[in-house]
Short mmCIF file of C-alpha atoms in Angstrom, two decimals:
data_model
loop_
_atom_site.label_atom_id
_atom_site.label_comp_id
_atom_site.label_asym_id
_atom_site.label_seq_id
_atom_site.Cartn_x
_atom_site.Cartn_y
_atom_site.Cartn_z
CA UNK A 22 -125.65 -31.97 -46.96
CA UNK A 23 -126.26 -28.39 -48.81
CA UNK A 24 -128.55 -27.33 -46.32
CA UNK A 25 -126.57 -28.16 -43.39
CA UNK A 26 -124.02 -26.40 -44.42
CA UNK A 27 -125.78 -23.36 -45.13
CA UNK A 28 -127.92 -23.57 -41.73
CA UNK A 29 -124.48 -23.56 -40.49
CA UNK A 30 -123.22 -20.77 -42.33
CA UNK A 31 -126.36 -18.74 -40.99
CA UNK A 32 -125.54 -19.65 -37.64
CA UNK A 33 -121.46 -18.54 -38.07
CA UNK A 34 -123.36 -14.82 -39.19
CA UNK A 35 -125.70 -14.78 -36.37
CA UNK A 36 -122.49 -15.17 -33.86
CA UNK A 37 -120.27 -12.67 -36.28
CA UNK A 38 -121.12 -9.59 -34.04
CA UNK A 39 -118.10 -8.09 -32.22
CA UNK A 40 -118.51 -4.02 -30.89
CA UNK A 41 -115.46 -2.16 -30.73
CA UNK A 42 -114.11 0.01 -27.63
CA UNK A 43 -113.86 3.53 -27.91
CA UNK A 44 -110.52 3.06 -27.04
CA UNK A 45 -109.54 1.23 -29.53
CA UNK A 46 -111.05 3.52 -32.16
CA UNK A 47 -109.58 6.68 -30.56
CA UNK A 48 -106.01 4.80 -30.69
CA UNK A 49 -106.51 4.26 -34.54
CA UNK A 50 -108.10 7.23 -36.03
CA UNK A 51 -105.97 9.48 -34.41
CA UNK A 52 -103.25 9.15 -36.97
CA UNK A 53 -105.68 9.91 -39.74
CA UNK A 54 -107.56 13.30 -38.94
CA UNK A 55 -106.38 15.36 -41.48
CA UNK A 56 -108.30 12.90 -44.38
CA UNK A 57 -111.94 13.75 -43.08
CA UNK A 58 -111.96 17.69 -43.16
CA UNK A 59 -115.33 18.30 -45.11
CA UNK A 60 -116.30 14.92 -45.54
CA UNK A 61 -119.54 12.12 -45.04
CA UNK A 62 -118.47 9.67 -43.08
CA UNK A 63 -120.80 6.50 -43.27
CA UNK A 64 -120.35 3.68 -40.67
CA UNK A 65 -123.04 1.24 -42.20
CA UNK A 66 -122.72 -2.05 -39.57
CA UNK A 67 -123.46 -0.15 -36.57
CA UNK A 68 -125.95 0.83 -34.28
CA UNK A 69 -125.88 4.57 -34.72
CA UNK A 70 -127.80 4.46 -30.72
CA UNK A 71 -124.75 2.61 -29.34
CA UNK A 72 -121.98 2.35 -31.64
CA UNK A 73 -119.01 3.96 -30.71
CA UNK A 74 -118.01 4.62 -33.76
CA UNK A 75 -121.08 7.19 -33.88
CA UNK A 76 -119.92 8.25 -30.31
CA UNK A 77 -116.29 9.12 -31.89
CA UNK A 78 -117.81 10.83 -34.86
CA UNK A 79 -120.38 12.93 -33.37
CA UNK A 80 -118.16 13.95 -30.42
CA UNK A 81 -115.53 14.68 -32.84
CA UNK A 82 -117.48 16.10 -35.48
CA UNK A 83 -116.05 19.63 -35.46
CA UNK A 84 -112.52 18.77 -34.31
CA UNK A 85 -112.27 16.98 -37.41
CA UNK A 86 -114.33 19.64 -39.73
CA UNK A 87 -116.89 16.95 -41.00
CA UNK A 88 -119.10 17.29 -43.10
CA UNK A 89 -122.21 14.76 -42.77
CA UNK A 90 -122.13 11.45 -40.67
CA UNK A 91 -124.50 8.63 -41.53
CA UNK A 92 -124.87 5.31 -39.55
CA UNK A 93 -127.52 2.60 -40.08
CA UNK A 94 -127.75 -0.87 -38.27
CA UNK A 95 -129.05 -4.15 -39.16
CA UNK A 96 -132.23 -4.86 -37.89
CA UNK A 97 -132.49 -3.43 -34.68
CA UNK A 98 -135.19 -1.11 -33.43
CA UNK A 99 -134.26 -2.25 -29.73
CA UNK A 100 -133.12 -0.17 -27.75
CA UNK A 101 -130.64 -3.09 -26.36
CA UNK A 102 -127.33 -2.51 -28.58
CA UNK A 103 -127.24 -6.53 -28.09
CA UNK A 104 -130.52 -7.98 -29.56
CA UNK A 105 -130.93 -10.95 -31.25
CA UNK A 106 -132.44 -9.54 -34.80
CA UNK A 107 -135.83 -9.69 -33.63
CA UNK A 108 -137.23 -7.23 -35.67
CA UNK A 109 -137.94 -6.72 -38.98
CA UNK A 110 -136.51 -2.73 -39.63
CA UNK A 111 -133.26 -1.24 -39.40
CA UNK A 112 -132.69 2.55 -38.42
CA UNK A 113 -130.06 5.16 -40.33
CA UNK A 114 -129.23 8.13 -38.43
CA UNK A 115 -127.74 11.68 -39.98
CA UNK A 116 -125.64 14.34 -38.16
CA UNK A 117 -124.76 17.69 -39.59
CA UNK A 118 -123.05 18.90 -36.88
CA UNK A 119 -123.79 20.92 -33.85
CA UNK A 120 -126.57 23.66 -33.83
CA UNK A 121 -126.93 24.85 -30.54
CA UNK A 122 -123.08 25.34 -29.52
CA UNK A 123 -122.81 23.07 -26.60
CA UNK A 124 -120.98 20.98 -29.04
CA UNK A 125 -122.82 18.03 -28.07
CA UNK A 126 -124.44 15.80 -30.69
CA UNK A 127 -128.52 16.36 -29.13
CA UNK A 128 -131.36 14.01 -29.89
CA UNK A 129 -133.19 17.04 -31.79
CA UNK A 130 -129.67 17.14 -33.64
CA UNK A 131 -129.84 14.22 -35.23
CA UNK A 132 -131.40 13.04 -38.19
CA UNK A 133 -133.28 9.81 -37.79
CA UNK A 134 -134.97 7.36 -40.70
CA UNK A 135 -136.83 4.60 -40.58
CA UNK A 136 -135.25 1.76 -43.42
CA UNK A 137 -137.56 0.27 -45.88
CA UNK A 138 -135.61 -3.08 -45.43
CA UNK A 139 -133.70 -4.60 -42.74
CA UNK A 140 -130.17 -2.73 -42.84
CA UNK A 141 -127.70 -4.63 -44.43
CA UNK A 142 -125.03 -3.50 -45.99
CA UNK A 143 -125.75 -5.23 -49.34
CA UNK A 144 -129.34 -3.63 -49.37
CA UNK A 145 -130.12 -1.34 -52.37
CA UNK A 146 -131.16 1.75 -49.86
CA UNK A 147 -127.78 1.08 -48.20
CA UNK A 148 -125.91 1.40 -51.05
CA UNK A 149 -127.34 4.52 -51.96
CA UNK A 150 -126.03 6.05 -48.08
CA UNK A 151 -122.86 4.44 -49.28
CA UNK A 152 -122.74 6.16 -52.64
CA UNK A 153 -123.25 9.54 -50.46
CA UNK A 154 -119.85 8.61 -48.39
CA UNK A 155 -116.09 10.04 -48.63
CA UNK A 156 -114.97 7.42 -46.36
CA UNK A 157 -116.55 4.33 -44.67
CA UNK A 158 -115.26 3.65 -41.17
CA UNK A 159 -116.80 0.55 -39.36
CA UNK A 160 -116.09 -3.20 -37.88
CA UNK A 161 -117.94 -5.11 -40.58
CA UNK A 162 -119.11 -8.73 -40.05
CA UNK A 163 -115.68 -10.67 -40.02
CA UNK A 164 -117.87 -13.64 -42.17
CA UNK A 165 -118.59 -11.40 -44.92
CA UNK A 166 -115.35 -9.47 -44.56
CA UNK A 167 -114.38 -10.02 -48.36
CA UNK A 168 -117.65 -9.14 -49.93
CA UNK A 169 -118.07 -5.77 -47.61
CA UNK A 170 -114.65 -5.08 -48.90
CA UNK A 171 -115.59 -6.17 -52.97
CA UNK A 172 -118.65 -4.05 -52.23
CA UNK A 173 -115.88 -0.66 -50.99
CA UNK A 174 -114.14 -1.50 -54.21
CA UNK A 175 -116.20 -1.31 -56.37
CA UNK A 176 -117.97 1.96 -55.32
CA UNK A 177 -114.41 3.38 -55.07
CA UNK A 178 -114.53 4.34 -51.58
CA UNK A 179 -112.06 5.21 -49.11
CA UNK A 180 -112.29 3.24 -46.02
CA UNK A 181 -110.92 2.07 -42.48
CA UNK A 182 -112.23 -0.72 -41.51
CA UNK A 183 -111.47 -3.41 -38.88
CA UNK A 184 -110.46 -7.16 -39.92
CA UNK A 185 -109.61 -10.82 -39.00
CA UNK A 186 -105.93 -11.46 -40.05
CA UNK A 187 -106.56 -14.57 -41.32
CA UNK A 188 -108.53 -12.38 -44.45
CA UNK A 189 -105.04 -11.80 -45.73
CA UNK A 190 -104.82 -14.90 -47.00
CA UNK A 191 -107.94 -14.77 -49.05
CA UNK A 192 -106.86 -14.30 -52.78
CA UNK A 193 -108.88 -11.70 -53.74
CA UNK A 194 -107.78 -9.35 -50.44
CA UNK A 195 -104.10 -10.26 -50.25
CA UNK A 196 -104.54 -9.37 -54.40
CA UNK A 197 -105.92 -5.87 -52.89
CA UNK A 198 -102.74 -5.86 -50.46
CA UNK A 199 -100.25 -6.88 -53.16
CA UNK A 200 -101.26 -4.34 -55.58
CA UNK A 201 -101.12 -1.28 -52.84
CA UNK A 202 -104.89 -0.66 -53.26
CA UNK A 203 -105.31 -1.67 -49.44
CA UNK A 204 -102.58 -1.55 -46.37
CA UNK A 205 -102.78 -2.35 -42.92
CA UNK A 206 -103.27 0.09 -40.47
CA UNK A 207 -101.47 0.75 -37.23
CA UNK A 208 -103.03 -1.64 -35.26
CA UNK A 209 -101.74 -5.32 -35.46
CA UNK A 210 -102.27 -7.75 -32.93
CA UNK A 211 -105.07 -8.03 -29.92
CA UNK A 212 -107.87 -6.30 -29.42
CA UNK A 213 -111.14 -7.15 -26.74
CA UNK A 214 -114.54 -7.06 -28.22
CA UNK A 215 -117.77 -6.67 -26.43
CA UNK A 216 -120.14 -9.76 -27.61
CA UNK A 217 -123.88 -10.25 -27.54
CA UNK A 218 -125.24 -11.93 -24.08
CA UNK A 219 -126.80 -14.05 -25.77
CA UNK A 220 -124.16 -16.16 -27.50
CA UNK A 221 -123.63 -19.55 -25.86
CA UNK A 222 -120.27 -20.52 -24.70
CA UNK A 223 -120.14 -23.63 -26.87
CA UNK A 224 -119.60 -22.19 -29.91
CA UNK A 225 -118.27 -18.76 -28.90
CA UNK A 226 -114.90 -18.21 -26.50
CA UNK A 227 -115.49 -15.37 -24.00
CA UNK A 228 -114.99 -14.47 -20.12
CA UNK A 229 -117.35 -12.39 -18.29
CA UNK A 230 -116.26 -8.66 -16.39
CA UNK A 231 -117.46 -7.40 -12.95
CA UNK A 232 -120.57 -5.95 -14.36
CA UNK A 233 -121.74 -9.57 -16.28
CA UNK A 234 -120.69 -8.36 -19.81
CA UNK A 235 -119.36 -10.67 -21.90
CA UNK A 236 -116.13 -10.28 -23.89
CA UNK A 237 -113.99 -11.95 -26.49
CA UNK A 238 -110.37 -10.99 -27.31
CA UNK A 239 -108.72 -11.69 -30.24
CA UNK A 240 -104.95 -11.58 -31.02
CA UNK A 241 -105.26 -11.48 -34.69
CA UNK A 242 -107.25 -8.19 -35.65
CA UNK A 243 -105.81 -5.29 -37.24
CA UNK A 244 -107.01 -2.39 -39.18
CA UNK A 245 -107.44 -2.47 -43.46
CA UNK A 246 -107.45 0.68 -45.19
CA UNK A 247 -106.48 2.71 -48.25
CA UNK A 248 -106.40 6.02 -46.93
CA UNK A 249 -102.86 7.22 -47.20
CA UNK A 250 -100.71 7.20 -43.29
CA UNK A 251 -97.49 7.88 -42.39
CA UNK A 252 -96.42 4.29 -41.22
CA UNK A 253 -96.68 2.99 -44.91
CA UNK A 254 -93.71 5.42 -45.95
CA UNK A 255 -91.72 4.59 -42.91
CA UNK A 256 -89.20 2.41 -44.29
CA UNK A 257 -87.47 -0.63 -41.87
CA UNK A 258 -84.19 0.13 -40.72
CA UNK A 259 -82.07 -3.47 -41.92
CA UNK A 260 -78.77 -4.04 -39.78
CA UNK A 261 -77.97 -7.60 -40.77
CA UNK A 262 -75.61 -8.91 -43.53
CA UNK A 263 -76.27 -11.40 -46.01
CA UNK A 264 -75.05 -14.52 -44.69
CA UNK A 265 -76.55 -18.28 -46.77
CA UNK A 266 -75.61 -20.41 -43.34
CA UNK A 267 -78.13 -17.89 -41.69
CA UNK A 268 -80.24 -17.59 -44.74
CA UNK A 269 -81.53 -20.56 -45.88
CA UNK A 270 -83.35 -21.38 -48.97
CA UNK A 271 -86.40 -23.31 -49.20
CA UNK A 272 -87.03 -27.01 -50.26
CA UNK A 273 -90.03 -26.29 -52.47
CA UNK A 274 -89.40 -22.46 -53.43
CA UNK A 275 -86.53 -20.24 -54.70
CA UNK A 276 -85.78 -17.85 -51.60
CA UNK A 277 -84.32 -17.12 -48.37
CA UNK A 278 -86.34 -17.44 -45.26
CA UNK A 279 -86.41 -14.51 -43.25
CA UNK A 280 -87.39 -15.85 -39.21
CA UNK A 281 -88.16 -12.29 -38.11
CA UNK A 282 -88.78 -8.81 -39.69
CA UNK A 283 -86.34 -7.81 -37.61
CA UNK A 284 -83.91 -10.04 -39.72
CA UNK A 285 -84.11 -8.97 -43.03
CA UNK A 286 -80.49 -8.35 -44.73
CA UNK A 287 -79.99 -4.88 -45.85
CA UNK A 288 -77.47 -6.17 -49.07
CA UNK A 289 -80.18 -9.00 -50.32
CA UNK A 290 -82.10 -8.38 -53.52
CA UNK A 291 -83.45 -11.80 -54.21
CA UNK A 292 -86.71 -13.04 -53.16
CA UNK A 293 -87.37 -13.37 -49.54
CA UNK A 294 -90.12 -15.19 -47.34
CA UNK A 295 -91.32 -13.18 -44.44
CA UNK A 296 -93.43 -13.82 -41.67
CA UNK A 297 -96.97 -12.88 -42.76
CA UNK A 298 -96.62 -9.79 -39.65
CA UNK A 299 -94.23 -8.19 -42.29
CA UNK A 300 -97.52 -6.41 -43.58
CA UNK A 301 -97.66 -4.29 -40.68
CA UNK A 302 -94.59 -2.85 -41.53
CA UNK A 303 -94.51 -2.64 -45.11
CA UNK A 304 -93.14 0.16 -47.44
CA UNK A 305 -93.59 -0.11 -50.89
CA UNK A 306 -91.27 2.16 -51.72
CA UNK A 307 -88.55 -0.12 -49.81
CA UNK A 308 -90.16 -3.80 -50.57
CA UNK A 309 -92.30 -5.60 -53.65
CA UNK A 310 -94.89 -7.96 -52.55
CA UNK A 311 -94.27 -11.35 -55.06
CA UNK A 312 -96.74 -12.65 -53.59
CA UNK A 313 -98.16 -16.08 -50.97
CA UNK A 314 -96.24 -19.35 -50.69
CA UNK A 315 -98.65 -21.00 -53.37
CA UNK A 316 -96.93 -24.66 -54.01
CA UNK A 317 -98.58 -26.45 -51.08
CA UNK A 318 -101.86 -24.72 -50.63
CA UNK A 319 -105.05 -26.42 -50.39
CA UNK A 320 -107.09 -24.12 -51.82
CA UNK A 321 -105.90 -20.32 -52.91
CA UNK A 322 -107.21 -18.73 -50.00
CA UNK A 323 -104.89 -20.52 -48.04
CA UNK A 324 -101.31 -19.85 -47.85
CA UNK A 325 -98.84 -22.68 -48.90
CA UNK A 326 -96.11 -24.12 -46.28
CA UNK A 327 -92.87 -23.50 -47.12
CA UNK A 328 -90.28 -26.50 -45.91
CA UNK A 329 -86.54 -26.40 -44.97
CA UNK A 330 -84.91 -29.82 -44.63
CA UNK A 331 -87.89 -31.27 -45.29
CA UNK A 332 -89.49 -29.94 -42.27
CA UNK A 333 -92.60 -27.65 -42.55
CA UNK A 334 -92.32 -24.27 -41.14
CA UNK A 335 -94.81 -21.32 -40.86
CA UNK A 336 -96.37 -19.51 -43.94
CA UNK A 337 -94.48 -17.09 -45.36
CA UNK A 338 -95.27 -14.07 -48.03
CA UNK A 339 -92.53 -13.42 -50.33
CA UNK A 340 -91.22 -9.81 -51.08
CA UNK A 341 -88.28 -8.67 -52.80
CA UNK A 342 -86.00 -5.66 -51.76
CA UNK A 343 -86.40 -2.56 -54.22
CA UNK A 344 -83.25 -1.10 -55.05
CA UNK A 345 -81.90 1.86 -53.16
#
């Protein structure tokens, strides 16, 4: 019924909360200093208390010359990083820097606000903080991944944000990829993600460390962005020939199948279907995105399955080898 399945879409939300280790920001934004010299930084799905994306910032904020940072959380006035939405107001914090020269972001340093509403991201006092921001940096709810990133969009904002990989294959973000407007960052692959303590193990996957945390990990998260990094102009070094015996074209589509990235030919200018990891390497000045493997898809969020001797074989995105 309707309202089953939106009861069950609520619940999905209510279990959507993954916090990111400091080491796994510090990895990524390391490779992207030089874009926040003089600017407001908003991370706008954390709690500015806990978050360590506010610890990165703050700690941070005069190595990389910032200008403002702004964080705001949803609903949380606990001082628990890990309640369960009890309450009915949201916090946003401000930091202009240090003032006393210990270079340590003090309580008396920072700015912090009371929100009229309960903090989300979609909120009209939110989206004024967001229309104060140079560049949004944040792990946004991974069930409302392609609104937050509609929402970026259309305010025109720079941003480095954390993602599912299966939110490639949603039209209107693999559009986004496809057109150069977004890219993936550095990271590609696993990453371990502090969860709430009280999520049950039915529905949510998770073992336990020494101190009775709970944790998730997740082999298919990688960073979006469209701030501009050296990676995307790093272009693949090809070492295999054009061969059709190793090249094989597909029942149901007009291109080779590539098995690996590693086995794209360097003297083939047709279309090509890659493994769907290919967009952690991509260069655009080396490779055109066609597009998904449409003809068998379900739905067009959904990529299609290509077949070879009429036996199915894992999604593929084509691309097509720009001229040297």
């Amino acid at each position: 019924m309707p309202g089953n399945r939106a009861l069950n879409a609520a619940n999905r939300a209510q279990q959507d909360e993954f916090y990111t280790q400091l080491s796994d920001i510090e990895n990524e934004l390391r490779h992207y200093t030089a874009h926040f010299k003089d600017k407001v930084v908003l991370c706008n799905c954390d709690d500015p208390r806990k978050s360590n994306f506010f610890h990165y910032f703050a700690y941070n904020f005069e190595r990389l010359e910032l200008k403002r940072l702004i964080t705001t959380c949803y609903k949380n006035q606990d001082a628990d990083l890990f309640s369960s939405y009890s309450s009915d107001k949201a916090i946003s914090l401000t930091y202009n820097g240090d003032k006393n020269g210990n270079r340590i972001p003090d309580p008396e340093e920072i700015g912090i606000r009371e929100l009229e509403g309960d903090g989300d991201f979609r909120s009209a006092e939110c989206i004024e903080l967001l229309k104060q921001a140079d560049i949004v940096v944040t792990n946004p709810p991974f069930s409302l991944f392609r609104e937050y990133v509609a929402q970026l969009i259309e305010y025109d904002k720079k941003f480095l944000i954390i993602g599912n990989q299966n939110a490639i294959s949603y039209s209107d973000i693999f559009s986004l990829l496809k057109q150069n407007r977004m890219w993936i960052g550095y990271k590609f692959g696993d990453m371990s993600f502090r969860i709430p303590d009280h999520y049950p193990p039915k529905t949510t996957r998770y073992w336990v460390d020494e101190n009775g945390k709970k944790w998730r990990s997740m082999g298919n998260i990688c960073w979006f962005t469209n701030l501009d990094i050296d990676k995307r102009h790093e272009e693949l070094i090809l070492y295999k020939q054009y061969n059709p015996n190793e090249y094989p074209k597909y029942d149901n589509y007009d291109a080779i199948n590539i098995g690996t990235v590693a086995e794209i030919p360097f003297d083939y200018f047709g279309e090509m279907g890659v493994p769907v990891t290919f967009l952690g390497k991509h260069c655009p000045t080396q490779f055109e995105i066609i597009g998904k493997m449409t003809t068998t898809t379900i739905d067009e969020d959904n990529f299609g399955y290509p077949f070879i001797n009429n036996k199915r074989i894992y999604a593929r995105i084509i691309i097509k080898r720009k001229q040297p």
